[in-house]
Amino acid sequence: MQPTWKEIEQQAKEWVVEAGESIKEALEGSFQINTKSNPDDLVTDVDKSTEAFLYNQIKRTFPNHRFLGEEGVSEAIEDLKGIVWIVDPIDGTMNFVHQKQNFAISIGIYENGIGKIGIVYDVMKGELFHAIDKEGLFVDGVKLTKQTERPLHEAILGVNSNWLLEDRAYQPELVRIAQKCRGTRSYGSAALEMAYVAVDRMDAYISFNLSPWDYAGGAVLLKEAGCKATRFNNEELSFLEKGTVIAAKKQLHETLVQQLQEGSE
Ligand SMILES: Nc1nc2c(ncn2[C@@H]2O[C@H](COP(=O)(O)O)[C@@H](O)[C@H]2O)c(=O)[nH]1
Ligand SMILES: [Mg+2]
Ligand SMILES: [Mg+2]
């Protein structure tokens, strides 16, 4: 008999907490640090061992489920058919290495491309953001029901200052948006920043260059919070390709997409 989404979510939550304990132990010792696409794109053997732990648990327990992870522990996948676990074992590796905090384990479980379960676990704070499709958003088992829409001038916006300084597409529009909002914040973990929008600690999060595993978990949390997460051009997020992300309360999302589109015309 197929497990229920509740049973799958419960199992996934247990695994992320167990993985978090191993990550905390690793932080007390030494670990290997390497780089990937550029000198600032860090990866450690803890990222890889965490992904391997989650992959092995999933394949042992749900053998017909598929896996898409950042560190390539499993074979690559070209489609989202069936049930796919999209996993970032440590989102915010730079923070893990430099700060030993402000990082998360992120899991999005998708069925034929539709988000069914989202889990973002702040390992050092022990804060677990979780959601099942159509069942609401929870933090550590407590359901969140309140979401406040705020206009741009009253909004806290999650944006990395790099996007405002570098000569990038949309840079003038992003500067104008940053000038209009109440304040900006940057935590260096898309998974955490999308969870913060979902639980109303920020009103929007904007980023270039994110991978599906950075946002697959947060996208489900945001859907259950009644928020919206799309590409800058309002197209749906792809869970197979990198790209831009705007995650926000619904009305603010519309404002932000409009302001970005106005500038790009
Ligand atoms: N300043 C930049 N930050 C980036 C970029 N791409 C992603 N990010 C942020 O870092 C983490 C990377 O995730 P990890 O799993 O590799 O630690 C991601 O969540 C974003 O917050 C970038 O090009 N520049
Ligand atoms: Mg990541
Ligand atoms: Mg990662």
PDB file of C-alpha atoms and ligand atoms in Angstrom:
ATOM      1  CA  MET A   1       0.000   0.000   0.000  1.00  0.00           C
ATOM      2  CA  GLN A   2       1.293   3.499  -0.890  1.00  0.00           C
ATOM      3  CA  PRO A   3       2.271   5.641   2.147  1.00  0.00           C
ATOM      4  CA  THR A   4       0.190   8.768   2.778  1.00  0.00           C
ATOM      5  CA  TRP A   5       1.731  12.211   2.274  1.00  0.00           C
ATOM      6  CA  LYS A   6       1.488  12.624   6.054  1.00  0.00           C
ATOM      7  CA  GLU A   7       3.552   9.456   6.577  1.00  0.00           C
ATOM      8  CA  ILE A   8       6.118  10.572   4.008  1.00  0.00           C
ATOM      9  CA  GLU A   9       6.345  14.048   5.574  1.00  0.00           C
ATOM     10  CA  GLN A  10       6.756  12.568   9.061  1.00  0.00           C
ATOM     11  CA  GLN A  11       9.565  10.315   7.857  1.00  0.00           C
ATOM     12  CA  ALA A  12      11.271  13.193   6.012  1.00  0.00           C
ATOM     13  CA  LYS A  13      11.090  15.372   9.132  1.00  0.00           C
ATOM     14  CA  GLU A  14      12.710  12.637  11.223  1.00  0.00           C
ATOM     15  CA  TRP A  15      15.527  12.266   8.687  1.00  0.00           C
ATOM     16  CA  VAL A  16      16.304  16.000   8.481  1.00  0.00           C
ATOM     17  CA  VAL A  17      16.485  16.251  12.277  1.00  0.00           C
ATOM     18  CA  GLU A  18      18.781  13.184  12.374  1.00  0.00           C
ATOM     19  CA  ALA A  19      20.923  14.677   9.595  1.00  0.00           C
ATOM     20  CA  GLY A  20      21.024  17.942  11.527  1.00  0.00           C
ATOM     21  CA  GLU A  21      22.513  16.177  14.544  1.00  0.00           C
ATOM     22  CA  SER A  22      25.294  14.754  12.369  1.00  0.00           C
ATOM     23  CA  ILE A  23      25.932  18.212  10.872  1.00  0.00           C
ATOM     24  CA  LYS A  24      26.259  19.716  14.361  1.00  0.00           C
ATOM     25  CA  GLU A  25      28.697  16.974  15.334  1.00  0.00           C
ATOM     26  CA  ALA A  26      30.727  17.628  12.186  1.00  0.00           C
ATOM     27  CA  LEU A  27      30.950  21.311  13.115  1.00  0.00           C
ATOM     28  CA  GLU A  28      32.785  20.330  16.282  1.00  0.00           C
ATOM     29  CA  GLY A  29      35.523  18.664  14.232  1.00  0.00           C
ATOM     30  CA  SER A  30      37.310  19.416  10.990  1.00  0.00           C
ATOM     31  CA  PHE A  31      35.929  18.874   7.513  1.00  0.00           C
ATOM     32  CA  GLN A  32      37.084  19.160   3.914  1.00  0.00           C
ATOM     33  CA  ILE A  33      36.166  22.387   2.038  1.00  0.00           C
ATOM     34  CA  ASN A  34      36.226  22.491  -1.763  1.00  0.00           C
ATOM     35  CA  THR A  35      34.896  24.854  -4.432  1.00  0.00           C
ATOM     36  CA  LYS A  36      32.594  24.151  -7.403  1.00  0.00           C
ATOM     37  CA  SER A  37      31.592  26.651 -10.099  1.00  0.00           C
ATOM     38  CA  ASN A  38      33.689  29.521  -8.712  1.00  0.00           C
ATOM     39  CA  PRO A  39      35.989  30.235  -5.724  1.00  0.00           C
ATOM     40  CA  ASP A  40      32.980  31.404  -3.632  1.00  0.00           C
ATOM     41  CA  ASP A  41      30.798  28.381  -4.470  1.00  0.00           C
ATOM     42  CA  LEU A  42      31.803  26.217  -1.519  1.00  0.00           C
ATOM     43  CA  VAL A  43      31.045  22.557  -0.882  1.00  0.00           C
ATOM     44  CA  THR A  44      32.205  20.401   2.030  1.00  0.00           C
ATOM     45  CA  ASP A  45      32.288  16.696   2.702  1.00  0.00           C
ATOM     46  CA  VAL A  46      29.434  17.402   5.155  1.00  0.00           C
ATOM     47  CA  ASP A  47      27.207  18.577   2.267  1.00  0.00           C
ATOM     48  CA  LYS A  48      27.994  15.314   0.453  1.00  0.00           C
ATOM     49  CA  SER A  49      27.623  12.992   3.440  1.00  0.00           C
ATOM     50  CA  THR A  50      24.312  14.639   4.380  1.00  0.00           C
ATOM     51  CA  GLU A  51      22.980  14.185   0.855  1.00  0.00           C
ATOM     52  CA  ALA A  52      24.204  10.558   0.825  1.00  0.00           C
ATOM     53  CA  PHE A  53      22.443   9.888   4.159  1.00  0.00           C
ATOM     54  CA  LEU A  54      19.140  11.306   2.889  1.00  0.00           C
ATOM     55  CA  TYR A  55      19.445   9.501  -0.476  1.00  0.00           C
ATOM     56  CA  ASN A  56      20.123   6.126   1.157  1.00  0.00           C
ATOM     57  CA  GLN A  57      17.239   6.518   3.619  1.00  0.00           C
ATOM     58  CA  ILE A  58      14.825   7.512   0.836  1.00  0.00           C
ATOM     59  CA  LYS A  59      15.844   4.680  -1.537  1.00  0.00           C
ATOM     60  CA  ARG A  60      15.674   2.124   1.304  1.00  0.00           C
ATOM     61  CA  THR A  61      12.237   3.261   2.495  1.00  0.00           C
ATOM     62  CA  PHE A  62      10.588   4.451  -0.743  1.00  0.00           C
ATOM     63  CA  PRO A  63      12.439   2.539  -3.508  1.00  0.00           C
ATOM     64  CA  ASN A  64      10.189   3.877  -6.292  1.00  0.00           C
ATOM     65  CA  HIS A  65      10.767   7.510  -5.332  1.00  0.00           C
ATOM     66  CA  ARG A  66      13.309   9.492  -7.377  1.00  0.00           C
ATOM     67  CA  PHE A  67      15.990  11.902  -6.158  1.00  0.00           C
ATOM     68  CA  LEU A  68      17.475  15.182  -7.405  1.00  0.00           C
ATOM     69  CA  GLY A  69      20.208  16.499  -5.118  1.00  0.00           C
ATOM     70  CA  GLU A  70      22.671  19.365  -5.345  1.00  0.00           C
ATOM     71  CA  GLU A  71      25.777  17.299  -4.733  1.00  0.00           C
ATOM     72  CA  GLY A  72      25.131  14.631  -7.369  1.00  0.00           C
ATOM     73  CA  VAL A  73      24.972  11.667  -5.015  1.00  0.00           C
ATOM     74  CA  SER A  74      22.378  10.084  -7.291  1.00  0.00           C
ATOM     75  CA  GLU A  75      22.151   9.782 -11.058  1.00  0.00           C
ATOM     76  CA  ALA A  76      20.950  12.927 -12.871  1.00  0.00           C
ATOM     77  CA  ILE A  77      17.254  13.114 -13.836  1.00  0.00           C
ATOM     78  CA  GLU A  78      15.815  14.746 -16.955  1.00  0.00           C
ATOM     79  CA  ASP A  79      12.121  14.906 -15.951  1.00  0.00           C
ATOM     80  CA  LEU A  80       9.893  15.143 -12.890  1.00  0.00           C
ATOM     81  CA  LYS A  81       7.732  12.094 -13.552  1.00  0.00           C
ATOM     82  CA  GLY A  82       6.546  10.237 -10.449  1.00  0.00           C
ATOM     83  CA  ILE A  83       7.563  11.263  -6.932  1.00  0.00           C
ATOM     84  CA  VAL A  84      10.841  13.230  -6.873  1.00  0.00           C
ATOM     85  CA  TRP A  85      12.689  14.421  -3.764  1.00  0.00           C
ATOM     86  CA  ILE A  86      14.536  17.676  -4.611  1.00  0.00           C
ATOM     87  CA  VAL A  87      17.191  18.075  -1.933  1.00  0.00           C
ATOM     88  CA  ASP A  88      19.716  20.693  -0.857  1.00  0.00           C
ATOM     89  CA  PRO A  89      21.626  19.030   1.981  1.00  0.00           C
ATOM     90  CA  ILE A  90      23.053  22.333   3.175  1.00  0.00           C
ATOM     91  CA  ASP A  91      21.612  25.503   1.663  1.00  0.00           C
ATOM     92  CA  GLY A  92      23.982  28.273   2.667  1.00  0.00           C
ATOM     93  CA  THR A  93      27.259  26.357   2.718  1.00  0.00           C
ATOM     94  CA  MET A  94      29.148  29.660   2.834  1.00  0.00           C
ATOM     95  CA  ASN A  95      27.365  30.387   6.144  1.00  0.00           C
ATOM     96  CA  PHE A  96      27.962  26.841   7.362  1.00  0.00           C
ATOM     97  CA  VAL A  97      31.726  27.303   6.799  1.00  0.00           C
ATOM     98  CA  HIS A  98      32.078  30.930   7.923  1.00  0.00           C
ATOM     99  CA  GLN A  99      29.339  31.348  10.533  1.00  0.00           C
ATOM    100  CA  LYS A 100      28.381  27.861  11.692  1.00  0.00           C
ATOM    101  CA  GLN A 101      24.755  29.082  11.484  1.00  0.00           C
ATOM    102  CA  ASN A 102      22.198  30.553   9.004  1.00  0.00           C
ATOM    103  CA  PHE A 103      21.994  27.445   6.853  1.00  0.00           C
ATOM    104  CA  ALA A 104      19.240  24.894   6.261  1.00  0.00           C
ATOM    105  CA  ILE A 105      18.475  21.418   4.977  1.00  0.00           C
ATOM    106  CA  SER A 106      15.877  21.862   2.234  1.00  0.00           C
ATOM    107  CA  ILE A 107      13.592  19.166   0.809  1.00  0.00           C
ATOM    108  CA  GLY A 108      10.799  19.592  -1.726  1.00  0.00           C
ATOM    109  CA  ILE A 109       8.830  16.439  -2.645  1.00  0.00           C
ATOM    110  CA  TYR A 110       7.078  16.740  -6.016  1.00  0.00           C
ATOM    111  CA  GLU A 111       4.611  14.392  -7.746  1.00  0.00           C
ATOM    112  CA  ASN A 112       4.621  14.800 -11.551  1.00  0.00           C
ATOM    113  CA  GLY A 113       6.002  18.319 -11.032  1.00  0.00           C
ATOM    114  CA  ILE A 114       3.456  19.407  -8.401  1.00  0.00           C
ATOM    115  CA  GLY A 115       4.777  20.376  -4.954  1.00  0.00           C
ATOM    116  CA  LYS A 116       3.349  17.988  -2.322  1.00  0.00           C
ATOM    117  CA  ILE A 117       5.699  18.437   0.671  1.00  0.00           C
ATOM    118  CA  GLY A 118       8.072  21.233   1.650  1.00  0.00           C
ATOM    119  CA  ILE A 119      10.589  21.018   4.483  1.00  0.00           C
ATOM    120  CA  VAL A 120      13.189  23.639   5.448  1.00  0.00           C
ATOM    121  CA  TYR A 121      15.148  22.893   8.611  1.00  0.00           C
ATOM    122  CA  ASP A 122      17.280  25.536  10.309  1.00  0.00           C
ATOM    123  CA  VAL A 123      19.753  23.113  11.889  1.00  0.00           C
ATOM    124  CA  MET A 124      21.385  25.461  14.419  1.00  0.00           C
ATOM    125  CA  LYS A 125      18.121  27.101  15.584  1.00  0.00           C
ATOM    126  CA  GLY A 126      16.301  23.763  15.510  1.00  0.00           C
ATOM    127  CA  GLU A 127      13.442  25.425  13.640  1.00  0.00           C
ATOM    128  CA  LEU A 128      11.492  23.197  11.245  1.00  0.00           C
ATOM    129  CA  PHE A 129       9.290  24.791   8.600  1.00  0.00           C
ATOM    130  CA  HIS A 130       7.022  22.184   6.992  1.00  0.00           C
ATOM    131  CA  ALA A 131       3.966  21.897   4.781  1.00  0.00           C
ATOM    132  CA  ILE A 132       1.856  19.332   2.935  1.00  0.00           C
ATOM    133  CA  ASP A 133      -0.071  20.362  -0.185  1.00  0.00           C
ATOM    134  CA  LYS A 134      -3.487  21.841   0.762  1.00  0.00           C
ATOM    135  CA  GLU A 135      -2.910  21.198   4.491  1.00  0.00           C
ATOM    136  CA  GLY A 136      -1.332  24.511   5.522  1.00  0.00           C
ATOM    137  CA  LEU A 137       2.021  25.787   6.726  1.00  0.00           C
ATOM    138  CA  PHE A 138       3.537  24.707  10.050  1.00  0.00           C
ATOM    139  CA  VAL A 139       6.562  25.692  12.142  1.00  0.00           C
ATOM    140  CA  ASP A 140       7.634  22.986  14.599  1.00  0.00           C
ATOM    141  CA  GLY A 141       4.156  21.458  14.363  1.00  0.00           C
ATOM    142  CA  VAL A 142       2.268  24.715  14.987  1.00  0.00           C
ATOM    143  CA  LYS A 143      -0.015  25.821  12.135  1.00  0.00           C
ATOM    144  CA  LEU A 144       0.406  29.381  10.918  1.00  0.00           C
ATOM    145  CA  THR A 145      -2.790  31.075   9.816  1.00  0.00           C
ATOM    146  CA  LYS A 146      -1.912  34.780   9.722  1.00  0.00           C
ATOM    147  CA  GLN A 147      -0.281  36.478   6.737  1.00  0.00           C
ATOM    148  CA  THR A 148      -0.084  40.299   6.435  1.00  0.00           C
ATOM    149  CA  GLU A 149      -0.062  41.983   3.034  1.00  0.00           C
ATOM    150  CA  ARG A 150       2.133  45.099   3.105  1.00  0.00           C
ATOM    151  CA  PRO A 151       2.679  47.698   0.372  1.00  0.00           C
ATOM    152  CA  LEU A 152       6.234  48.037  -0.961  1.00  0.00           C
ATOM    153  CA  HIS A 153       7.010  51.087   1.184  1.00  0.00           C
ATOM    154  CA  GLU A 154       6.210  49.062   4.355  1.00  0.00           C
ATOM    155  CA  ALA A 155       7.903  45.858   3.175  1.00  0.00           C
ATOM    156  CA  ILE A 156      11.086  44.098   4.320  1.00  0.00           C
ATOM    157  CA  LEU A 157      12.756  42.746   1.174  1.00  0.00           C
ATOM    158  CA  GLY A 158      15.247  39.865   1.078  1.00  0.00           C
ATOM    159  CA  VAL A 159      17.832  40.728  -1.547  1.00  0.00           C
ATOM    160  CA  ASN A 160      21.588  40.130  -1.798  1.00  0.00           C
ATOM    161  CA  SER A 161      23.427  43.452  -2.150  1.00  0.00           C
ATOM    162  CA  ASN A 162      25.537  41.874  -4.907  1.00  0.00           C
ATOM    163  CA  TRP A 163      22.529  42.164  -7.214  1.00  0.00           C
ATOM    164  CA  LEU A 164      22.333  45.910  -6.599  1.00  0.00           C
ATOM    165  CA  LEU A 165      26.036  46.633  -7.168  1.00  0.00           C
ATOM    166  CA  GLU A 166      26.932  44.401 -10.054  1.00  0.00           C
ATOM    167  CA  ASP A 167      26.280  45.344 -13.644  1.00  0.00           C
ATOM    168  CA  ARG A 168      23.441  42.863 -14.133  1.00  0.00           C
ATOM    169  CA  ALA A 169      20.137  42.800 -15.895  1.00  0.00           C
ATOM    170  CA  TYR A 170      17.394  44.462 -13.782  1.00  0.00           C
ATOM    171  CA  GLN A 171      20.047  46.206 -11.617  1.00  0.00           C
ATOM    172  CA  PRO A 172      18.472  49.710 -11.948  1.00  0.00           C
ATOM    173  CA  GLU A 173      14.981  48.301 -11.244  1.00  0.00           C
ATOM    174  CA  LEU A 174      16.220  46.389  -8.199  1.00  0.00           C
ATOM    175  CA  VAL A 175      17.948  49.527  -6.875  1.00  0.00           C
ATOM    176  CA  ARG A 176      14.687  51.487  -7.270  1.00  0.00           C
ATOM    177  CA  ILE A 177      12.727  48.722  -5.511  1.00  0.00           C
ATOM    178  CA  ALA A 178      15.295  48.621  -2.676  1.00  0.00           C
ATOM    179  CA  GLN A 179      15.042  52.409  -2.306  1.00  0.00           C
ATOM    180  CA  LYS A 180      11.216  52.236  -2.090  1.00  0.00           C
ATOM    181  CA  CYS A 181      10.938  49.396   0.437  1.00  0.00           C
ATOM    182  CA  ARG A 182      11.120  49.814   4.253  1.00  0.00           C
ATOM    183  CA  GLY A 183      14.295  47.720   4.551  1.00  0.00           C
ATOM    184  CA  THR A 184      16.405  44.987   2.973  1.00  0.00           C
ATOM    185  CA  ARG A 185      17.856  41.851   4.515  1.00  0.00           C
ATOM    186  CA  SER A 186      20.155  39.126   3.186  1.00  0.00           C
ATOM    187  CA  TYR A 187      20.707  35.800   4.953  1.00  0.00           C
ATOM    188  CA  GLY A 188      22.553  33.853   2.224  1.00  0.00           C
ATOM    189  CA  SER A 189      20.189  30.889   2.185  1.00  0.00           C
ATOM    190  CA  ALA A 190      17.332  30.974  -0.308  1.00  0.00           C
ATOM    191  CA  ALA A 191      15.589  28.144   1.518  1.00  0.00           C
ATOM    192  CA  LEU A 192      15.555  30.077   4.795  1.00  0.00           C
ATOM    193  CA  GLU A 193      14.649  33.354   3.087  1.00  0.00           C
ATOM    194  CA  MET A 194      11.674  31.781   1.327  1.00  0.00           C
ATOM    195  CA  ALA A 195      10.579  30.224   4.630  1.00  0.00           C
ATOM    196  CA  TYR A 196      10.837  33.681   6.259  1.00  0.00           C
ATOM    197  CA  VAL A 197       8.488  35.128   3.637  1.00  0.00           C
ATOM    198  CA  ALA A 198       6.076  32.251   4.207  1.00  0.00           C
ATOM    199  CA  VAL A 199       6.003  32.886   7.983  1.00  0.00           C
ATOM    200  CA  ASP A 200       5.800  36.691   7.567  1.00  0.00           C
ATOM    201  CA  ARG A 201       9.288  37.591   8.834  1.00  0.00           C
ATOM    202  CA  MET A 202       9.956  39.161   5.440  1.00  0.00           C
ATOM    203  CA  ASP A 203       7.525  40.305   2.763  1.00  0.00           C
ATOM    204  CA  ALA A 204       9.495  39.275  -0.329  1.00  0.00           C
ATOM    205  CA  TYR A 205      12.686  37.566  -1.446  1.00  0.00           C
ATOM    206  CA  ILE A 206      14.354  38.237  -4.801  1.00  0.00           C
ATOM    207  CA  SER A 207      17.364  36.438  -6.279  1.00  0.00           C
ATOM    208  CA  PHE A 208      19.123  35.545  -9.511  1.00  0.00           C
ATOM    209  CA  ASN A 209      20.918  32.310 -10.201  1.00  0.00           C
ATOM    210  CA  LEU A 210      19.108  29.885  -7.929  1.00  0.00           C
ATOM    211  CA  SER A 211      19.058  26.137  -8.486  1.00  0.00           C
ATOM    212  CA  PRO A 212      15.896  24.010  -8.106  1.00  0.00           C
ATOM    213  CA  TRP A 213      17.226  22.475  -4.868  1.00  0.00           C
ATOM    214  CA  ASP A 214      17.641  25.993  -3.369  1.00  0.00           C
ATOM    215  CA  TYR A 215      13.911  26.732  -3.730  1.00  0.00           C
ATOM    216  CA  ALA A 216      11.986  23.449  -4.144  1.00  0.00           C
ATOM    217  CA  GLY A 217      11.208  23.168  -0.436  1.00  0.00           C
ATOM    218  CA  GLY A 218      10.489  26.866   0.091  1.00  0.00           C
ATOM    219  CA  ALA A 219       8.133  26.960  -2.896  1.00  0.00           C
ATOM    220  CA  VAL A 220       5.760  24.492  -1.191  1.00  0.00           C
ATOM    221  CA  LEU A 221       5.891  26.449   2.096  1.00  0.00           C
ATOM    222  CA  LEU A 222       5.027  29.650   0.216  1.00  0.00           C
ATOM    223  CA  LYS A 223       2.130  28.022  -1.667  1.00  0.00           C
ATOM    224  CA  GLU A 224       0.624  26.845   1.626  1.00  0.00           C
ATOM    225  CA  ALA A 225       1.108  30.356   3.082  1.00  0.00           C
ATOM    226  CA  GLY A 226      -0.902  31.854   0.214  1.00  0.00           C
ATOM    227  CA  CYS A 227       2.206  33.525  -1.239  1.00  0.00           C
ATOM    228  CA  LYS A 228       3.586  33.355  -4.766  1.00  0.00           C
ATOM    229  CA  ALA A 229       6.988  32.325  -6.129  1.00  0.00           C
ATOM    230  CA  THR A 230       7.837  32.748  -9.827  1.00  0.00           C
ATOM    231  CA  ARG A 231      10.603  33.844 -12.190  1.00  0.00           C
ATOM    232  CA  PHE A 232      11.186  37.602 -12.558  1.00  0.00           C
ATOM    233  CA  ASN A 233       8.951  37.516 -15.680  1.00  0.00           C
ATOM    234  CA  ASN A 234       6.109  35.880 -13.700  1.00  0.00           C
ATOM    235  CA  GLU A 235       6.652  32.519 -15.384  1.00  0.00           C
ATOM    236  CA  GLU A 236       6.386  29.412 -13.226  1.00  0.00           C
ATOM    237  CA  LEU A 237       9.529  28.163 -11.513  1.00  0.00           C
ATOM    238  CA  SER A 238      11.309  25.309 -13.226  1.00  0.00           C
ATOM    239  CA  PHE A 239      12.430  22.452 -10.983  1.00  0.00           C
ATOM    240  CA  LEU A 240      14.952  21.266 -13.540  1.00  0.00           C
ATOM    241  CA  GLU A 241      16.636  24.566 -14.520  1.00  0.00           C
ATOM    242  CA  LYS A 242      18.414  27.376 -12.599  1.00  0.00           C
ATOM    243  CA  GLY A 243      16.965  30.861 -12.772  1.00  0.00           C
ATOM    244  CA  THR A 244      15.577  33.952 -11.068  1.00  0.00           C
ATOM    245  CA  VAL A 245      13.122  33.857  -8.169  1.00  0.00           C
ATOM    246  CA  ILE A 246      10.622  36.384  -6.810  1.00  0.00           C
ATOM    247  CA  ALA A 247       8.877  35.046  -3.696  1.00  0.00           C
ATOM    248  CA  ALA A 248       6.355  37.348  -1.992  1.00  0.00           C
ATOM    249  CA  LYS A 249       2.889  37.900  -0.567  1.00  0.00           C
ATOM    250  CA  LYS A 250       0.474  37.852  -3.516  1.00  0.00           C
ATOM    251  CA  GLN A 251      -0.223  41.594  -3.940  1.00  0.00           C
ATOM    252  CA  LEU A 252       3.418  42.579  -3.349  1.00  0.00           C
ATOM    253  CA  HIS A 253       4.488  39.901  -5.849  1.00  0.00           C
ATOM    254  CA  GLU A 254       2.327  41.578  -8.485  1.00  0.00           C
ATOM    255  CA  THR A 255       3.862  44.989  -7.660  1.00  0.00           C
ATOM    256  CA  LEU A 256       7.410  43.655  -7.883  1.00  0.00           C
ATOM    257  CA  VAL A 257       6.902  41.819 -11.179  1.00  0.00           C
ATOM    258  CA  GLN A 258       5.310  44.958 -12.625  1.00  0.00           C
ATOM    259  CA  GLN A 259       8.200  47.191 -11.463  1.00  0.00           C
ATOM    260  CA  LEU A 260      10.756  44.762 -12.950  1.00  0.00           C
ATOM    261  CA  GLN A 261       8.826  44.494 -16.212  1.00  0.00           C
ATOM    262  CA  GLU A 262       8.399  48.283 -16.527  1.00  0.00           C
ATOM    263  CA  GLY A 263      12.158  48.743 -16.305  1.00  0.00           C
ATOM    264  CA  SER A 264      13.017  45.998 -18.749  1.00  0.00           C
ATOM    265  CA  GLU A 265      10.777  47.434 -21.501  1.00  0.00           C
TER     266      GLU A 265
HETATM  267  N1  LIG B   1      25.669  36.020  -3.969  1.00  0.00           N
HETATM  268  C1  LIG B   1      25.206  34.914  -4.575  1.00  0.00           C
HETATM  269  N2  LIG B   1      24.481  34.050  -3.832  1.00  0.00           N
HETATM  270  C2  LIG B   1      24.026  32.996  -4.478  1.00  0.00           C
HETATM  271  C3  LIG B   1      24.252  32.721  -5.830  1.00  0.00           C
HETATM  272  N3  LIG B   1      23.648  31.544  -6.127  1.00  0.00           N
HETATM  273  C4  LIG B   1      23.051  31.137  -4.998  1.00  0.00           C
HETATM  274  N4  LIG B   1      23.268  32.001  -4.016  1.00  0.00           N
HETATM  275  C5  LIG B   1      22.890  31.939  -2.628  1.00  0.00           C
HETATM  276  O1  LIG B   1      23.728  30.983  -1.995  1.00  0.00           O
HETATM  277  C6  LIG B   1      22.985  29.833  -1.688  1.00  0.00           C
HETATM  278  C7  LIG B   1      23.753  28.726  -2.362  1.00  0.00           C
HETATM  279  O2  LIG B   1      23.272  27.535  -1.933  1.00  0.00           O
HETATM  280  P1  LIG B   1      24.285  26.396  -1.480  1.00  0.00           P
HETATM  281  O3  LIG B   1      23.361  25.226  -1.352  1.00  0.00           O
HETATM  282  O4  LIG B   1      25.280  26.241  -2.602  1.00  0.00           O
HETATM  283  O5  LIG B   1      24.915  26.848  -0.217  1.00  0.00           O
HETATM  284  C8  LIG B   1      21.599  30.041  -2.249  1.00  0.00           C
HETATM  285  O6  LIG B   1      20.607  29.575  -1.354  1.00  0.00           O
HETATM  286  C9  LIG B   1      21.493  31.534  -2.378  1.00  0.00           C
HETATM  287  O7  LIG B   1      21.120  32.097  -1.167  1.00  0.00           O
HETATM  288  C10 LIG B   1      25.035  33.658  -6.572  1.00  0.00           C
HETATM  289  O8  LIG B   1      25.286  33.506  -7.761  1.00  0.00           O
HETATM  290  N5  LIG B   1      25.487  34.730  -5.890  1.00  0.00           N
HETATM  291 MG    MG B   2      21.538  25.876  -2.067  1.00  0.00          MG
HETATM  292 MG    MG B   3      23.668  23.348  -0.919  1.00  0.00          MG
END
